[in-house]
Coordinates of C-alpha atoms in Angstrom, one line a residue:
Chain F
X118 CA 76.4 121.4 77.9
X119 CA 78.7 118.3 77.5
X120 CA 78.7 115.4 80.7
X121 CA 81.6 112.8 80.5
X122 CA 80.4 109.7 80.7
X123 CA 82.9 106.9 82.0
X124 CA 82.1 103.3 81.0
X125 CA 82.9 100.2 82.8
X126 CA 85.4 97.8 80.4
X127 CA 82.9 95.6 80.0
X128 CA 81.0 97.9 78.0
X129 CA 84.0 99.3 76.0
X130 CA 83.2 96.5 73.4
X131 CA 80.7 98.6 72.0
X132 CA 82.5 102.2 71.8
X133 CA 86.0 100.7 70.1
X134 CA 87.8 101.1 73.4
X135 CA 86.7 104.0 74.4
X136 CA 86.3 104.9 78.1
X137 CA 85.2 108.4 78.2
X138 CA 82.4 109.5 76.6
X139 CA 80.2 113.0 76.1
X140 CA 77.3 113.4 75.9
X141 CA 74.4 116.3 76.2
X142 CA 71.5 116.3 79.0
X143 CA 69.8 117.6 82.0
X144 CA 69.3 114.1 83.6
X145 CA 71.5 111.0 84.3
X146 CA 68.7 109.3 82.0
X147 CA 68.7 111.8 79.1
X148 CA 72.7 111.1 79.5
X149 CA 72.6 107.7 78.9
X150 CA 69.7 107.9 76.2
X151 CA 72.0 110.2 74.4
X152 CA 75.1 107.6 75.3
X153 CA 72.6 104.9 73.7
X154 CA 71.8 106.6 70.8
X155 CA 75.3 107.1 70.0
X156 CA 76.1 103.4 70.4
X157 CA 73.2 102.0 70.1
X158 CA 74.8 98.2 71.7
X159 CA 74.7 99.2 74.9
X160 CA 71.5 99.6 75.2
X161 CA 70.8 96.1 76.6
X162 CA 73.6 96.4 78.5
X163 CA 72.3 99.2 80.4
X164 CA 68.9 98.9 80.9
X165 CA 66.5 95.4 81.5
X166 CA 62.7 95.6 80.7
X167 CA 63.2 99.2 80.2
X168 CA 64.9 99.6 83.8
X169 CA 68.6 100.4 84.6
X170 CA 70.4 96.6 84.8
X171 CA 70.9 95.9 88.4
X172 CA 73.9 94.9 87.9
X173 CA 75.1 98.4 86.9
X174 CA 76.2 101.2 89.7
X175 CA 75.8 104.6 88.5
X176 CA 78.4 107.1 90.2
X177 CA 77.9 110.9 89.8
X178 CA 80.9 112.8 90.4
X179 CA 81.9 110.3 92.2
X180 CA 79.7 109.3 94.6
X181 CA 76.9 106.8 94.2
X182 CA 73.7 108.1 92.1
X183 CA 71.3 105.4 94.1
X184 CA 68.4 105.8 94.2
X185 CA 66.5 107.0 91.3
X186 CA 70.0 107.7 89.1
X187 CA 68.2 108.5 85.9
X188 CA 66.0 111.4 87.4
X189 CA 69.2 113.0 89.2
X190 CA 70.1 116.0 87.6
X191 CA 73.5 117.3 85.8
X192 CA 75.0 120.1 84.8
X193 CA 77.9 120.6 82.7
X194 CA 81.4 119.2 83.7
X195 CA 79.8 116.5 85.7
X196 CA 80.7 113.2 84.9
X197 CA 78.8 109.9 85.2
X198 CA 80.3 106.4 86.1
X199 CA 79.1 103.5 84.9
X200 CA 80.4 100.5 87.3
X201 CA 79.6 96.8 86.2
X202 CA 79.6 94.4 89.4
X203 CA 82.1 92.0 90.0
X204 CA 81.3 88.6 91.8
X205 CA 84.3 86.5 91.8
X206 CA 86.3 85.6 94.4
Chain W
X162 CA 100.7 89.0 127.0
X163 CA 103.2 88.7 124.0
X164 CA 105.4 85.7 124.5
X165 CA 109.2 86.5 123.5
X166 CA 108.6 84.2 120.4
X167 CA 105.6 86.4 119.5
X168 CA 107.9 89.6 120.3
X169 CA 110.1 88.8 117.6
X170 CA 108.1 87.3 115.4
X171 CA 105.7 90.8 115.1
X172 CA 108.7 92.9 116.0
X173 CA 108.3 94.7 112.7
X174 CA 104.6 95.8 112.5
X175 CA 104.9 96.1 116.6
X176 CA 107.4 98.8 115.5
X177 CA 104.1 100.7 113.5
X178 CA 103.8 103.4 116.0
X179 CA 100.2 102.7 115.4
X180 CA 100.1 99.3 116.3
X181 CA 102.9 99.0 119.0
X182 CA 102.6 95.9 121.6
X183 CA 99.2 97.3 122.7
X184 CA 98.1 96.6 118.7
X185 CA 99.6 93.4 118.4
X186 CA 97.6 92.3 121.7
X187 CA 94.4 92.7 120.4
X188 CA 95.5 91.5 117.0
X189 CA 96.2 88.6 119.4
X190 CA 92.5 88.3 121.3
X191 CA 91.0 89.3 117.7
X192 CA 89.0 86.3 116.3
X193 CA 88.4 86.6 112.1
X194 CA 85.7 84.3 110.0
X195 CA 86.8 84.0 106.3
X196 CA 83.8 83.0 103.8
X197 CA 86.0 81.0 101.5
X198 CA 89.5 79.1 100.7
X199 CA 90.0 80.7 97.1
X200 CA 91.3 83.4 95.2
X201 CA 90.9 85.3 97.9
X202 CA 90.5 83.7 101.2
X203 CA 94.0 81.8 100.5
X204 CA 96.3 85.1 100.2
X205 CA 93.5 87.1 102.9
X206 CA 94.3 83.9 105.9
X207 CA 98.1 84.0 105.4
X208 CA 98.0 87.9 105.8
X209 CA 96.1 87.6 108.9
X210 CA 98.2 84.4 110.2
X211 CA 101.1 86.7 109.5
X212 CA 99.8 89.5 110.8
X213 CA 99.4 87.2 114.6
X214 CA 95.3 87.3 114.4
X215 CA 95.0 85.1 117.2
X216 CA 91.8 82.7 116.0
X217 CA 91.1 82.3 112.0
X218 CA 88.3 80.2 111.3
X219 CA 87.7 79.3 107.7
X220 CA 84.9 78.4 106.0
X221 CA 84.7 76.5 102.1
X222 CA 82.9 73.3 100.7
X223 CA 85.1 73.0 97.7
X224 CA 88.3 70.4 97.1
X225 CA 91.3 71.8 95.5
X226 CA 91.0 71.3 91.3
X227 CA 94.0 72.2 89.0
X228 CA 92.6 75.6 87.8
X229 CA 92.7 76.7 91.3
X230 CA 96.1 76.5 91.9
X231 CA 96.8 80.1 88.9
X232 CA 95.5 82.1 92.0
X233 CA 94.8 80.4 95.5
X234 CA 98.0 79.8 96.9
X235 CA 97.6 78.3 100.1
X236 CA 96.8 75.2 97.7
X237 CA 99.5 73.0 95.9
X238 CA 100.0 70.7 92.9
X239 CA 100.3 67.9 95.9
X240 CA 96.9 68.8 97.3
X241 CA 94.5 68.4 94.7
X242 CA 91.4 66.4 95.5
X243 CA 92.0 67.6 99.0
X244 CA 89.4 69.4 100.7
X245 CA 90.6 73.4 100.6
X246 CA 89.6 73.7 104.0
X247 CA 92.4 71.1 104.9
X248 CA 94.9 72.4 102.9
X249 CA 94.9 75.6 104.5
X250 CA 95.2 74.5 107.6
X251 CA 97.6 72.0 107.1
X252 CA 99.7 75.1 105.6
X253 CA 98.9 78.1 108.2
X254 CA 99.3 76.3 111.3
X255 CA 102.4 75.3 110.2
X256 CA 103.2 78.9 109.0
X257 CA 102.0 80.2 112.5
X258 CA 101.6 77.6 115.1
X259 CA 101.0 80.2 117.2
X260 CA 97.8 80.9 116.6
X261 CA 94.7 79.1 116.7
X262 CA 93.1 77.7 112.8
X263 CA 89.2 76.7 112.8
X264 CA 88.3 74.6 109.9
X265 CA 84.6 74.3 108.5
X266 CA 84.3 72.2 105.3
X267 CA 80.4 73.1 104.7
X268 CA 78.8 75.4 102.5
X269 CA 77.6 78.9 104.1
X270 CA 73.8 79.6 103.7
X271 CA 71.3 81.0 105.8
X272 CA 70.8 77.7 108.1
X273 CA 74.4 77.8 109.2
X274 CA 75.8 81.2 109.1
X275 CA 75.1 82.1 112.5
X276 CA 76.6 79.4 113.8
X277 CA 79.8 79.6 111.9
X278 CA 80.2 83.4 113.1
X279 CA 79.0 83.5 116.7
X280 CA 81.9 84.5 119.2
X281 CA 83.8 86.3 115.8
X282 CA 84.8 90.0 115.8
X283 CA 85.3 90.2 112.1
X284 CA 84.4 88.4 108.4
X285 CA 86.1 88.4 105.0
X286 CA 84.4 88.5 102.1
X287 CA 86.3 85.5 100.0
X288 CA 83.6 84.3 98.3
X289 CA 82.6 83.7 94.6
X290 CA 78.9 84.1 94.3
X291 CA 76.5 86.9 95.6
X292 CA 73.6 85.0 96.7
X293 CA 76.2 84.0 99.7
X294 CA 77.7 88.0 100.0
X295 CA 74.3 88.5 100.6
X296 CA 74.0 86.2 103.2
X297 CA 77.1 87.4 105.2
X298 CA 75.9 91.1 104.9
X299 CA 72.8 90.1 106.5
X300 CA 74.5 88.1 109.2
X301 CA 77.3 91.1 110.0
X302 CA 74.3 93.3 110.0
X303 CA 72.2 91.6 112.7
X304 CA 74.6 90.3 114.3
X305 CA 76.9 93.4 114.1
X306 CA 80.0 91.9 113.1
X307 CA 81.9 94.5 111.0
X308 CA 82.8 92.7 107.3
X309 CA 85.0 93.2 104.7
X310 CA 83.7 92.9 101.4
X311 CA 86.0 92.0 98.1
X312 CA 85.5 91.0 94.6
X313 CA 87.5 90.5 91.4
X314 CA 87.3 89.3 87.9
X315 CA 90.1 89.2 85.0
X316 CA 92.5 92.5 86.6
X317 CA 89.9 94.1 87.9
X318 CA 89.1 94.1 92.2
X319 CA 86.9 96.0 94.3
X320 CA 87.5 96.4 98.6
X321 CA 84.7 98.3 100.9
X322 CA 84.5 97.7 104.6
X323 CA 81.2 97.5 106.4
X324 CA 80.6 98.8 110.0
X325 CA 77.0 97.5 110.7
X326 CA 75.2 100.2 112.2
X327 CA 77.3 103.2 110.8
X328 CA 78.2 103.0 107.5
X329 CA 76.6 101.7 104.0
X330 CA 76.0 97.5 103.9
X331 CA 76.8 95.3 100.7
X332 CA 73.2 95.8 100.0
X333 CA 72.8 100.0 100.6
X334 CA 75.2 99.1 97.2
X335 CA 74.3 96.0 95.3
X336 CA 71.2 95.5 94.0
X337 CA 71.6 92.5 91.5
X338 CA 72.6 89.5 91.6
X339 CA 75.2 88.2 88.6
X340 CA 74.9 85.1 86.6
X341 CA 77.0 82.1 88.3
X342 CA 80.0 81.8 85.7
X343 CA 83.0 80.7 85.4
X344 CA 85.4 84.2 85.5
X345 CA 88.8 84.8 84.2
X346 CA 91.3 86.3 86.8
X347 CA 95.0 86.6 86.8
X348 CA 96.3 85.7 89.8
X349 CA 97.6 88.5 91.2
X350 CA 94.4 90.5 91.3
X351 CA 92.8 88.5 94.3
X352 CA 96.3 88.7 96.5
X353 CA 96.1 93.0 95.9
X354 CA 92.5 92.7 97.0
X355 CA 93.0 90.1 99.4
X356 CA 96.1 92.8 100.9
X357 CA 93.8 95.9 101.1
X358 CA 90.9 93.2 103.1
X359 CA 93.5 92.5 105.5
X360 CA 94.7 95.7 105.9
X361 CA 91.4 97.0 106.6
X362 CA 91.2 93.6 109.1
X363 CA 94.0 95.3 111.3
X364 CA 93.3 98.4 111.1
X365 CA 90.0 98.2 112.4
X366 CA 91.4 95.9 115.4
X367 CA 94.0 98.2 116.2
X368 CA 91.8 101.5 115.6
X369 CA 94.2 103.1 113.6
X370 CA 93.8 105.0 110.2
X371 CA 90.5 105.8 108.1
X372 CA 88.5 102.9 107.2
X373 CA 87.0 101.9 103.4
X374 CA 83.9 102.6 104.9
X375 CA 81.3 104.2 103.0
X376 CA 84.2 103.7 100.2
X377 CA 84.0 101.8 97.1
X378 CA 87.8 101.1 96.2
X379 CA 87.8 99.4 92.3
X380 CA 91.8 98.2 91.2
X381 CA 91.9 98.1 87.2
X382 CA 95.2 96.3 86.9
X383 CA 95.1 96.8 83.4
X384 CA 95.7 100.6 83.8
X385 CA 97.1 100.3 86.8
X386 CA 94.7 102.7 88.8
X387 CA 92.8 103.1 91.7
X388 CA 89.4 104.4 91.7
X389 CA 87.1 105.6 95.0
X390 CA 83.4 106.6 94.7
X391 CA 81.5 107.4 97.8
X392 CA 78.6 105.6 99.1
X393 CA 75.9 106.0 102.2
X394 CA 73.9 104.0 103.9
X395 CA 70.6 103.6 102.2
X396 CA 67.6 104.5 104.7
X397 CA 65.2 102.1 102.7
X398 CA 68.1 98.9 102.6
X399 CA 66.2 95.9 102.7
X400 CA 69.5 94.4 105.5
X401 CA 70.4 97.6 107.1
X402 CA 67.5 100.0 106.9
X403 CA 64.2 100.1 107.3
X404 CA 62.8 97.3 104.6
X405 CA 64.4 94.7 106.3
X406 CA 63.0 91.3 104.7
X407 CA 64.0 88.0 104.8
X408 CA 66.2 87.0 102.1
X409 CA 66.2 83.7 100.8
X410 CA 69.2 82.8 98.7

């Protein structure tokens, strides 16, 4: 069971460039545990006081995973976004 | 009525099919609030001068500074220390005199946002900080003033419009609030976002196409893509839904 896992640019820093990433799991969370164990980094990127940052947007195929994004299932050949927000103008 | 002047001046978006003379008429009645003189207010109010929007009224509290002048063109090397609000009028309404320019120099919060928008049909999203997005959601929510929501940072823009009442707010979306900071941003990447705002801006005077609503458009520059995800409104949206709280920015 392998789930792409897109990161936002911002965290590329931490996986030598790369964007797309898979990983195993049956939830958005055990995704991104499995992302995190992988590259360990991003771990405080992701997540605050052991919650998702809110200033990440998880997508799910596409559309937006809010609310409760790490309890929504997957199967395989879905593919996670990971969206950093943007506040410049 | 179209003047002749205003005939020829539009003659080639009043030959859109779309948009015809009936289009460029309401373009003409249409009255649009733009939150902010920068990055992306500047190129966002010379598309919708261009474009014949009959009343612009533009808000910003800032003065024009050196390291403005990479991205927000409506200011020049000879207008630094001015206020941006001046500038840009002292530009558009000589670009179109035909149309009407509203200058605020004041900065937008929750004590004067209603009176900066009251009697508009429309507000850009050209601001730099969240804590104010925030407050213009709120406002084009209660107020139902559809808005038109950008961002950028470095090569990288985002566009969504918001049709209070129907589709997903700023806040069915955001949930944080980033750091203030000083970002990095080529110049280009406000005027392609600024573009698709304005775009949206006519179309949804006109009533023509399909709107970026419940649409997250994201620009990476770098790899020269486009990106959509879907969004929807959020039932429990502390603006739009049914938590609706004060928010003090």
């Amino acid at each position: 069971m392998s789930i792409e896992i897109s990161l936002h640019k911002t965290h590329r820093r931490h996986t030598d460039g790369k964007e797309i990433i898979e990983v195993e799991g049956k939830t958005v969370g055990e995704c991104l545990k499995n992302l995190i164990n992988k590259y360990p980094p991003l771990d405080k990127e992701i997540f605050k006081n052991g919650k998702l940052h809110s200033l990440i947007e998880v997508y799910l195929n596409g559309a937006s995973a809010y609310p409760n994004e790490l309890t929504k299932p997957v199967k395989d050949g879905d593919k996670i976004s990971l969206v950093y927000m943007l506040s410049s103008g | 009525m179209l003047s002749q002047e205003e005939l020829a001046r539009y003659d080639r978006q009043i030959m859109i099919p779309e948009i015809g003379r009936e289009g460029q008429e309401r373009l003409k009645k249409a009255k649009v609030f733009v939150a902010g003189a920068g990055g992306l207010g500047s190129p966002a109010s010379v598309y919708l001068a261009a474009a014949g929007i009959g009343c612009i009224r533009i808000a910003d509290h800032d003065v024009v500074d050196p390291s403005n002048l990479n991205r927000q063109i409506l200011h020049w090397h000879g207008d630094i220390g001015d206020p941006k609000v001046k500038s840009a009028f002292d530009k558009l309404s000589k670009f179109n005199p035909d149309i009407k320019i509203e200058i605020i120099s004041e900065t937008i919060d929750e004590n004067n946002v209603d009176a900066m928008t009251d009697g508009f049909d429309a507000i850009v999203d050209a601001m730099d900080n969240f804590p104010t997005r925030y407050v213009l959601n709120k406002t084009a929510v209660k107020k139902n003033i559809p808005f038109f929501h950008g961002a950028v940072r470095g090569l990288e823009g985002r566009a969504m419009t918001i049709i209070p009442g129907k589709t997903a707010c700023l806040r069915c979306m955001y949930h944080g609030t980033p750091p203030a900071e000083k970002s990095p941003v080529l110049g280009a990447t406000p005027s392609i976002i600024a573009a698709i705002q304005v775009t949206e801006v006519i179309k949804y005077f006109v009533g023509m196409g399909d709107l970026l609503a419940d649409r997250l458009l994201i620009y990476d520059g770098m790899n020269m893509t486009f990106k959509e995800f879907k969004l929807k409104k959020n039932p429990e949206c502390d603006h739009c839904g049914k938590k609706i709280i004060a928010v003090k920015c």
